[in-house]
Amino acid sequence: MPAKASRAAFGEALLELAAKDDRIVTLDADLSKSTMTAAFARAYPGRAFNLGIAESNMVGLGAGLALTGKIPFVCSFACFVVGRFETIRISVAYTNANVKIVGTHAGIAIGEDGYSQMGLEDIACMRALPNVPVVQPADELETRQAIAWAVEHEGPVYLRLTRQNLEPVCPVGYRFRFGGWLVLRPGTDVTLIGTGGTVFNCLEAAKLLAAEGVSAEVIDAACIKPLDEESLLASAGKTGHVVTAEDHSIAGGLGGAVAEALGEALPTPMRRLGVQGFGESGDAKGLYAKHGLDPAGIAGSVRKFLNR
Amino acid sequence: MADARLETIARECRVQIIRMLTHAGSGHPGGSLSVIDVLTALFFGRLRHDPRRPDWPDRDRVVLSKGHAVPALYAVMAKTGYFPESRLVTLRKLGSPLQGHPDRTALPGIEAATGSLGQGLSISLGLALGLRLRQAPARVYCILGDGEIQEGQVWEAAMAAPKLGGPAHGLDNLTVVLDYNKIQLDNFVAKILDLEPVLAKWQAFGWSVLEIDGHDFEQINKALDQAEATVGPVIVVAHTVKGRGVSFMENDPEWHGKAPKPAEAIRAIRDILGVPEAEWSGHLARHPETKALADELAALGAK
C-alpha cells in the first residue's frame, strides 16, 4: 500500500460502507473537500448536508439526526469541531447521541496554515468527556477498519485524522480491536508509544536506536480512550521505560493518559513527547524536527532518557 | 369547550410546579410558569405520542431547549402518564431521573439533554430532518427561551432551517415556540440585550412568524394549527408573563431561579387556585386534596 492520508482513507471507507448502510449520512461545515467527504456527497447527494461555516449547529443537528436512527459523520478540522466543545458535551455526549465526530487536520503536521488551523488540544478535550471513545488510526488499513468499527459502535465516537500521508505500518490482515493496541515491533529496553502520524516515526526511531544497541518496543495506540492497559502494563513492566510521541499538546493527550494509567497501576519512568506551546507556520518536516517528533528527535529523546 | 379543560389542567400543573420546586429547594419557577400553558396545549390533545411507548419511532418530539423550565415539562409528563405524579417530589434529589435540567438517558420521554442554552434548535433541526428523510408522519416542537436566543448557535440553526433538506425533504414538520416572557436571569431582557425587533429577525432569516398571547389557549391552538398547515419552518412568538399565575412572582426577575419557601409556596398555590385569603381555610375544608398538599408543604417548613 502506498502512503495515504487517514482523511483520504476515511473518505473512501465511508463511500464503501454507505453503499451497504443507508443510515450513514455526512455533515460538513464548508470543508468537505478537505475532510474528504466530497466524494460521498457526489454519490449520495440526499445524504450529505453541508451546513455552511456553522460548526455548533452542525454538531447539534448531527445529534438530532442520530436520535432518529441515522449514523451521522460530523466532519471538520479537529480544532474547529472540537472547538464547539459545549455542544459536543451536551448535545452529543450527555444526550448519548450516536454521532461520529471526525476531526481532520490533526496536529502541527498540517504545516503552512499555522496554529489556528491545527488540532492540538482536541484529544485532551474529548478525553475528558464521559461516553466518548477517542480513536486515531495510524495508516490507511487501520483507518478503514476504525471507520467500519465506528459505524457498528453504538454511541458517540471521536475520530482523529491527518491531512498528511501516512506510511503503512499495520500488517496485512490486521484487525482493529476497540480498546486494543498493536505491538508493531517487540523490544526490551524502552517502550515507544505513538498514535496517528507519529507511529511511523517511532518505528524509524526504533531502527536508529537498534543500530546503537537499544531495543525499543513500538506500539501503535490507535485507541487513546480507552487505553489498552493490559498491553501498556505488559510492555512497561518488561522495559521499565516508557516514551510517548504524539502530534498534540503535551498536556492531556496520549502522554497524559499513559502517565495517569502508569501512575496508578505501575509507576514507571517516562517521557512525553509532543507539542509545547502554540504551533506555527512552516513545513511539516521542519516542524516535526523542531518539536522532536521526527525519527531523529524521538531517538535522541530516548537516548537521553536512557542515559546512553 | 376545550379551553376550560386546558385551563384546569394547566392550573393543576402550576400547582405541581410549585410543589416540586419547594421540595427541591431550588430551581426555576418563573420560566416554568410562563411556558406551562404552551406545554399543556401540546401534551393534551396536540401531540401524537404514547407515554407507555416513549421510544415509538413515529412519535412527535418536544425539545424543551430552555431546559431550566423542565419542572413544567415534568408536570405535563407526569399528568399524561410517563411516570407517576408521586415522583415529582424527587426533582433534583440524588438518584432521581428528574434531573435539574433534562437528561435524556435518565428519563424516558426526554428527547435530548438541554439547559446549556442555545442547543435545542439545532437538535430539533436534526430530528425534523431525520423524520422527513424517512417520511415519518411526526412533528418536532422546539421551545426556546427569549434570553436563550442571545446564543449564536440559535442563529446558525435559524439560518439553516428554511433551506435544510429542501426541496425534497424541506422541514415542513418543525414548529418552534419562543417563550417571550421578557425576563432573563440577571434582569429584564430589554435591559441585558434587547431582542427587538424579534419578529423581523426571524422573518429575515426566512421563517414564517406568528405572534400570540402564550397564555390564551385559543390563540395557542390556532397558531399550532396554522404552523402545521404552513410550508417550511414556523416560529410562534408567544408573549408570556414570567411567573404567570402567582401574583408575587409575576414579572419579577427575582423569581427566575429561586424556589419558594414552604409558606410562600402555600400562598402561591392559593394564588394559582384563585382563592382569596379570607376564604382559604374554608376552601381547604372543602378540598381535602389541597389540604393534604398544604399540610405536606407546611411540614417541609417545620423541618
XYZ file of C-alpha atoms in Angstrom:
611
model
C 0.000 0.000 0.000
C 1.295 3.468 -0.803
C 1.272 6.176 1.863
C -2.148 7.766 2.259
C -3.669 10.407 4.494
C -6.108 8.981 7.009
C -8.641 11.620 5.902
C -8.436 10.192 2.380
C -8.800 6.622 3.624
C -11.778 7.791 5.678
C -13.478 9.282 2.607
C -13.016 6.059 0.655
C -14.103 3.820 3.520
C -17.221 5.895 4.060
C -18.174 5.599 0.411
C -17.885 1.819 0.564
C -19.727 1.452 3.871
C -22.502 3.786 2.764
C -23.368 1.503 -0.125
C -24.354 -1.182 2.375
C -25.768 1.018 5.136
C -28.187 3.798 4.308
C -28.156 5.056 7.896
C -24.812 6.716 7.163
C -25.032 10.454 6.449
C -22.386 13.185 6.434
C -22.447 16.686 7.841
C -19.899 19.280 6.862
C -19.209 22.919 7.525
C -17.817 24.084 4.186
C -14.749 21.844 4.402
C -15.986 18.720 2.626
C -13.186 18.969 0.084
C -10.704 18.893 2.952
C -12.426 16.342 5.187
C -12.761 14.138 2.083
C -16.495 13.627 2.283
C -16.972 15.376 -1.059
C -16.995 12.075 -2.958
C -19.697 10.774 -0.622
C -21.731 13.922 -1.280
C -21.455 13.395 -5.015
C -22.507 9.751 -4.738
C -25.261 10.353 -2.170
C -26.430 13.948 -2.501
C -29.548 13.250 -0.423
C -27.458 12.013 2.479
C -24.798 14.729 2.617
C -25.548 18.011 4.335
C -23.246 20.978 4.013
C -24.372 23.377 6.704
C -22.071 26.264 5.965
C -19.476 27.643 8.297
C -21.506 26.950 11.427
C -19.967 24.088 13.353
C -22.059 24.318 16.527
C -25.249 23.912 14.537
C -23.651 21.059 12.609
C -22.832 19.173 15.806
C -26.301 19.668 17.296
C -28.043 18.815 14.056
C -25.986 15.637 13.905
C -27.250 14.726 17.359
C -30.858 15.194 16.238
C -30.318 13.038 13.143
C -28.720 10.348 15.273
C -31.760 10.323 17.555
C -33.914 9.369 14.550
C -31.683 6.401 13.718
C -29.206 7.926 11.299
C -25.449 7.497 11.738
C -24.096 10.986 11.103
C -20.404 11.599 10.459
C -19.922 15.179 11.607
C -16.751 16.448 9.972
C -14.447 19.408 10.152
C -10.892 20.242 11.108
C -10.173 18.834 14.570
C -9.739 22.294 16.065
C -12.994 23.664 14.628
C -15.245 20.766 15.527
C -13.817 20.143 19.000
C -13.841 23.918 19.433
C -17.622 23.516 19.733
C -16.954 21.557 22.891
C -20.009 22.657 24.849
C -22.334 21.481 22.089
C -20.478 18.171 21.860
C -20.607 17.871 25.642
C -24.384 18.273 25.987
C -25.984 17.536 22.611
C -23.794 14.531 21.808
C -22.083 13.070 24.883
C -24.672 13.684 27.614
C -27.562 13.039 25.235
C -25.777 9.833 24.199
C -26.423 10.521 20.522
C -24.885 8.072 18.072
C -22.746 10.717 16.379
C -19.330 10.083 14.852
C -17.287 13.248 15.235
C -14.456 13.376 12.722
C -11.616 15.824 13.304
C -9.211 16.034 10.398
C -6.050 18.128 10.044
C -4.704 16.929 13.351
C -1.511 18.439 14.661
C 1.386 20.571 13.514
C 1.826 18.278 10.512
C -0.615 20.455 8.551
C 2.307 22.885 8.395
C 1.957 26.111 6.462
C -1.557 27.119 7.532
C -0.266 27.685 11.037
C -1.591 27.326 14.539
C -5.197 28.486 14.077
C -5.910 25.514 11.799
C -4.066 22.878 13.872
C -5.938 20.459 16.091
C -3.626 20.371 19.077
C -5.843 20.205 22.141
C -8.646 18.034 20.795
C -7.564 14.781 22.420
C -7.329 16.464 25.807
C -10.819 17.920 25.445
C -12.514 14.806 24.128
C -10.756 12.512 26.564
C -12.397 14.381 29.442
C -15.903 13.639 28.177
C -17.608 10.573 29.602
C -19.106 8.315 26.990
C -16.856 9.295 24.070
C -14.059 6.974 22.852
C -11.078 8.641 21.153
C -9.546 6.812 18.194
C -6.658 7.861 15.979
C -5.627 5.369 13.283
C -2.046 5.201 12.056
C -2.368 4.234 8.401
C -4.832 3.508 5.615
C -5.609 -0.036 6.674
C -6.241 0.908 10.270
C -8.366 3.895 9.215
C -10.624 1.724 7.092
C -11.034 -0.701 9.986
C -11.654 2.046 12.510
C -14.345 3.660 10.365
C -16.099 0.319 9.915
C -15.929 -0.201 13.669
C -17.304 3.289 14.346
C -20.366 2.563 12.208
C -21.103 -0.540 14.252
C -20.332 1.027 17.641
C -23.491 2.310 19.346
C -22.741 5.739 20.758
C -20.595 8.785 20.176
C -17.037 8.387 18.865
C -14.261 10.879 18.211
C -12.055 10.015 15.233
C -8.839 11.967 14.781
C -7.442 12.015 11.240
C -4.466 13.501 9.465
C -4.049 15.737 6.465
C -0.613 14.335 5.702
C 0.072 10.980 4.087
C 0.783 8.114 6.459
C 3.155 5.289 5.607
C 1.630 1.854 6.083
C 2.556 0.362 9.480
C -0.087 -2.283 10.219
C 0.486 -5.837 8.957
C -1.698 -7.260 6.194
C -4.740 -8.889 7.746
C -4.672 -6.565 10.770
C -7.998 -6.251 12.561
C -8.727 -3.110 14.557
C -9.841 -4.007 18.070
C -11.653 -1.368 20.159
C -9.533 -0.677 23.244
C -6.695 -2.745 21.827
C -3.166 -1.643 20.975
C -0.869 -3.181 18.426
C 2.766 -4.028 19.162
C 4.458 -3.267 15.862
C 7.970 -4.102 16.912
C 8.999 -6.033 20.024
C 11.784 -4.701 22.216
C 13.220 -4.890 25.725
C 14.873 -1.572 26.718
C 12.166 1.044 26.169
C 8.504 1.208 25.166
C 7.795 3.729 22.399
C 4.090 4.532 22.075
C 2.889 6.527 19.103
C -0.528 7.415 17.742
C -1.598 8.513 14.264
C 1.104 10.431 12.451
C 3.888 9.631 14.928
C 3.655 5.830 14.773
C 5.780 5.509 11.643
C 8.348 7.896 13.126
C 8.515 5.745 16.260
C 9.291 2.732 14.068
C 12.009 4.673 12.257
C 13.407 5.875 15.584
C 13.486 2.256 16.781
C 15.644 1.379 13.779
C 18.076 4.186 14.587
C 18.207 3.028 18.204
C 18.682 -0.597 17.209
C 21.832 0.393 15.330
C 23.149 1.693 18.656
C 22.157 -1.405 20.562
C 18.968 -0.048 22.115
C 15.993 -2.372 21.776
C 12.764 -0.342 21.517
C 9.299 -1.853 21.600
C 6.968 0.159 19.351
C 3.252 0.327 19.996
C 0.518 1.813 17.837
C -2.004 3.314 20.240
C -4.971 3.873 17.941
C -7.261 3.736 20.953
C -6.371 6.677 23.146
C -9.553 6.204 25.111
C -9.984 3.615 26.362
C -6.304 2.766 26.668
C -5.170 -0.819 26.281
C -3.994 -1.052 29.885
C -3.071 -4.691 29.576
C -0.673 -4.042 26.696
C 0.658 -0.915 28.396
C 1.408 -2.638 31.694
C 2.889 -5.687 29.987
C 5.263 -3.591 27.936
C 6.147 -1.104 30.687
C 6.753 -3.991 33.097
C 9.137 -5.519 30.604
C 11.119 -2.448 29.509
C 10.856 -0.258 32.613
C 10.938 2.867 30.434
C 8.065 4.440 28.534
C 8.141 7.206 25.913
C 5.025 8.586 24.251
C 5.122 10.549 20.993
C 2.138 12.442 19.644
C 1.304 15.327 17.345
C -0.807 17.026 20.024
C -0.272 19.260 23.000
C 1.989 17.683 25.564
C -0.816 18.259 28.075
C -3.756 15.912 28.285
C -3.174 13.748 25.229
C -1.813 10.236 24.817
C 1.131 11.019 27.091
C -1.183 12.304 29.777
C -3.406 9.266 29.504
C -0.444 6.883 29.710
C 1.005 8.785 32.676
C -2.302 8.576 34.519
C -2.593 4.853 33.934
C 1.010 4.044 34.840
C 0.978 6.370 37.827
C -1.787 4.345 39.407
C -1.021 0.833 38.251
C 2.725 0.634 37.668
C 4.750 3.795 38.286
C 7.355 3.744 35.532
C 9.871 6.392 34.470
C 8.531 8.030 31.324
C 8.970 10.895 28.875
C 6.185 12.594 26.969
C 6.995 13.928 23.510
C 4.526 16.288 21.929
C 3.873 19.883 21.035
C 4.837 22.560 23.537
C 3.125 25.921 23.260
C 1.332 27.060 20.120
C 2.127 25.699 16.692
C 3.289 27.910 13.840
C 3.560 28.025 10.053
C 6.304 26.054 8.394
C 6.959 22.860 6.512
C 5.765 19.755 8.277
C 9.185 18.152 8.307
C 10.766 21.219 9.846
C 8.029 21.458 12.458
C 8.407 17.800 13.438
C 12.155 18.320 13.767
C 11.633 21.440 15.887
C 9.286 19.624 18.255
C 11.401 16.465 18.361
C 8.751 14.286 16.727
C 10.817 13.155 13.730
C 12.752 9.871 13.944
C 15.994 11.610 14.919
C 14.224 13.674 17.571
C 12.419 10.697 19.079
C 15.606 8.608 19.064
C 17.515 11.486 20.640
C 14.957 11.838 23.450
C 15.094 8.106 24.108
C 18.883 8.159 24.196
C 18.899 10.998 26.697
C 16.197 9.355 28.774
C 18.114 6.080 28.964
C 21.413 7.892 29.579
C 23.005 6.231 26.573
C -65.118 23.888 25.399
C -61.579 22.567 25.131
C -60.132 25.732 26.612
C -61.786 25.220 30.005
C -60.320 21.735 30.132
C -56.846 23.008 29.294
C -57.192 25.867 31.811
C -57.929 23.320 34.526
C -55.031 21.077 33.548
C -52.610 23.995 33.368
C -53.735 25.183 36.817
C -53.070 21.734 38.250
C -49.667 21.665 36.572
C -48.827 25.070 38.039
C -49.619 23.712 41.486
C -47.326 20.740 40.846
C -44.544 23.048 39.630
C -44.702 24.990 42.884
C -44.873 21.766 44.861
C -41.843 20.114 43.267
C -39.710 23.243 43.389
C -40.492 23.686 47.080
C -39.495 20.107 47.795
C -36.329 20.575 45.752
C -35.452 23.828 47.489
C -34.041 25.212 44.234
C -34.975 25.602 40.592
C -36.691 27.953 38.183
C -40.330 28.852 38.840
C -40.616 31.958 36.641
C -39.901 30.353 33.279
C -41.728 27.147 34.203
C -44.900 29.125 34.913
C -44.562 31.154 31.706
C -44.231 28.099 29.457
C -46.700 25.722 31.092
C -49.699 26.801 29.002
C -47.867 26.064 25.744
C -46.732 22.690 27.097
C -50.260 21.905 28.269
C -51.647 22.675 24.810
C -49.024 20.399 23.267
C -49.315 17.435 25.606
C -53.101 17.411 25.957
C -54.582 16.901 22.532
C -51.873 18.078 20.182
C -49.021 15.574 20.298
C -49.070 12.190 18.621
C -47.396 10.330 21.431
C -47.842 7.340 23.701
C -46.484 7.726 27.233
C -46.328 3.930 27.516
C -44.075 3.809 24.443
C -41.714 6.775 24.763
C -39.446 5.213 22.120
C -42.206 4.930 19.489
C -40.278 5.935 16.328
C -43.146 7.930 14.807
C -43.950 9.992 17.903
C -43.980 13.763 17.813
C -40.966 15.238 19.587
C -40.851 18.066 22.102
C -37.441 19.591 22.734
C -37.515 21.979 25.664
C -34.455 23.941 24.682
C -34.906 26.267 27.659
C -34.139 23.280 29.858
C -34.269 25.182 33.141
C -38.077 25.203 32.788
C -38.098 21.407 32.996
C -40.399 21.349 36.071
C -43.161 22.380 33.655
C -42.253 19.514 31.331
C -42.155 17.040 34.224
C -45.594 18.241 35.328
C -47.231 17.537 31.948
C -45.290 14.294 31.524
C -46.495 13.012 34.887
C -50.067 14.058 34.125
C -50.023 12.263 30.775
C -48.623 9.111 32.349
C -44.906 8.987 31.553
C -44.282 8.385 35.246
C -46.289 8.554 38.482
C -47.090 12.013 39.779
C -45.697 10.990 43.172
C -42.230 11.027 41.638
C -42.378 14.766 41.020
C -41.183 15.480 44.562
C -37.884 13.721 43.777
C -36.928 16.607 41.459
C -33.235 17.464 41.846
C -32.713 14.785 44.525
C -29.800 12.365 44.412
C -30.612 9.373 42.227
C -33.780 10.831 40.724
C -34.387 10.646 36.965
C -35.897 14.107 37.340
C -32.619 15.948 36.931
C -32.403 19.693 37.468
C -32.155 20.054 33.701
C -33.414 17.432 31.212
C -31.352 14.248 30.934
C -32.417 12.021 28.050
C -30.601 8.995 29.394
C -32.243 9.284 32.819
C -35.906 9.705 31.931
C -37.752 8.054 29.012
C -39.694 10.718 27.122
C -36.980 13.350 27.358
C -35.781 13.772 23.776
C -32.444 15.496 24.387
C -30.267 16.899 27.104
C -30.903 20.639 27.174
C -30.307 23.513 29.516
C -26.963 24.514 28.147
C -28.779 27.227 26.261
C -28.798 27.607 22.505
C -28.507 23.957 21.524
C -32.085 22.699 21.277
C -32.947 24.256 17.925
C -30.043 22.503 16.192
C -31.104 19.181 17.689
C -34.667 19.867 16.586
C -33.493 20.536 13.052
C -31.707 17.194 13.059
C -34.777 15.420 14.427
C -37.063 17.072 11.881
C -34.712 16.266 9.015
C -34.251 12.659 10.119
C -38.024 12.209 10.331
C -38.542 13.807 6.920
C -35.869 11.601 5.343
C -37.851 8.519 6.270
C -41.180 10.242 5.694
C -42.345 9.690 9.258
C -45.632 11.460 9.991
C -44.163 13.134 13.046
C -43.686 16.769 14.025
C -40.979 18.373 16.094
C -41.771 21.098 18.597
C -38.894 23.141 19.930
C -39.386 25.598 22.768
C -36.864 28.401 23.042
C -36.427 30.893 25.841
C -36.177 34.561 24.979
C -32.847 35.108 26.711
C -31.699 31.887 25.104
C -31.823 33.296 21.591
C -28.950 35.579 22.501
C -26.830 32.459 21.886
C -25.122 32.434 18.487
C -25.859 28.776 17.790
C -29.580 29.603 17.635
C -28.939 31.877 14.663
C -26.750 29.311 12.932
C -29.716 26.966 13.161
C -32.191 29.700 12.227
C -30.200 30.406 9.071
C -30.030 26.729 8.145
C -33.635 25.695 8.792
C -35.529 27.208 5.836
C -33.096 25.679 3.342
C -32.361 22.380 5.048
C -33.337 19.180 3.263
C -35.202 21.038 0.559
C -36.838 20.891 -1.775
C -37.385 17.126 -1.465
C -37.112 16.978 2.324
C -37.758 20.551 3.427
C -38.684 20.992 7.055
C -42.474 21.195 7.000
C -42.576 19.353 10.302
C -40.917 21.840 12.638
C -42.722 24.271 14.915
C -40.708 26.490 17.215
C -42.260 28.381 20.099
C -40.466 31.329 21.629
C -41.480 31.741 25.258
C -41.168 35.509 25.247
C -41.537 36.315 28.930
C -39.222 39.340 28.713
C -37.044 38.367 31.687
C -33.736 36.545 31.915
C -31.639 35.618 34.937
C -29.940 38.934 35.578
C -32.721 41.309 34.615
C -35.308 42.228 32.005
C -34.203 41.048 28.545
C -34.508 44.581 27.177
C -32.034 45.750 29.803
C -29.483 42.975 29.182
C -29.542 42.525 25.401
C -32.758 43.546 23.712
C -34.114 41.106 21.118
C -36.262 43.607 19.279
C -37.277 43.652 16.539
C -37.536 39.918 17.156
C -40.247 39.121 14.600
C -38.327 40.906 11.857
C -35.174 38.970 12.761
C -36.824 35.586 12.227
C -38.617 36.798 9.109
C -35.303 37.991 7.694
C -33.887 34.503 8.272
C -36.691 33.048 6.145
C -39.116 31.814 8.781
C -42.885 32.095 8.903
C -43.599 34.029 12.085
C -46.781 34.006 14.159
C -47.388 36.164 17.203
C -49.736 35.184 20.013
C -50.602 35.537 23.672
C -48.922 32.453 25.096
C -51.471 32.119 27.883
C -54.536 32.099 25.615
C -55.336 28.516 24.628
C -57.466 29.555 21.701
C -54.567 31.543 20.274
C -52.038 28.816 21.067
C -54.076 26.131 19.355
C -54.859 28.301 16.373
C -51.180 29.086 15.917
C -50.181 25.431 16.215
C -52.824 24.525 13.619
C -51.575 27.247 11.336
C -47.959 26.114 11.778
C -48.909 22.584 10.718
C -50.505 23.934 7.555
C -47.514 26.088 6.669
C -44.749 25.107 4.244
C -41.339 25.460 5.885
C -40.348 26.067 9.490
C -42.547 28.253 11.666
C -41.813 30.166 14.830
C -44.611 31.151 17.143
C -43.599 34.139 19.217
C -45.633 33.618 22.362
C -45.875 36.657 24.592
C -45.940 35.334 28.117
C -45.635 36.528 31.680
C -42.789 35.224 33.762
C -44.164 33.636 36.915
C -47.685 33.663 35.440
C -50.361 32.628 37.917
C -48.527 33.598 41.088
C -49.059 37.305 41.773
C -45.877 37.877 43.723
C -43.726 36.075 41.119
C -45.171 37.703 38.016
C -42.803 39.950 36.095
C -40.162 39.819 38.804
C -36.629 38.807 37.732
C -36.011 37.658 41.321
C -38.172 34.597 40.641
C -36.183 33.392 37.636
C -34.163 30.915 39.630
C -35.335 30.802 43.216
C -37.564 28.177 44.810
C -40.374 29.341 47.079
C -40.128 28.686 50.790
C -42.950 26.463 52.090
C -45.027 29.395 53.368
C -44.558 31.191 50.049
C -45.488 28.004 48.204
C -48.811 27.773 50.026
C -49.524 31.409 49.181
C -48.536 30.686 45.559
C -50.916 27.740 45.353
C -53.739 29.819 46.837
C -52.992 32.389 44.147
C -52.985 29.808 41.366
C -56.302 28.424 42.547
C -57.701 31.959 42.746
C -58.881 31.681 46.337
C -58.950 34.912 48.381
C -57.016 34.706 51.645
C -60.153 35.059 53.754
C -61.714 32.018 52.099
C -58.602 29.805 52.216
C -59.424 27.783 55.342
C -62.938 27.192 54.102
C -61.541 26.107 50.737
C -59.161 23.672 52.413
C -62.004 22.214 54.460
C -63.951 21.515 51.274
C -60.910 20.236 49.288
C -59.080 17.514 51.209
C -56.509 17.044 48.426
C -55.469 20.673 48.565
C -55.472 20.452 52.355
C -53.115 17.460 52.168
C -50.814 19.370 49.826
C -50.801 22.440 52.065
C -50.009 20.215 55.041
C -47.244 18.477 53.073
C -45.623 21.810 52.246
C -46.130 23.188 55.751
C -44.364 20.099 57.095
C -41.362 20.953 54.911
C -41.279 24.338 56.609
C -41.348 22.743 60.030
C -38.276 20.612 59.261
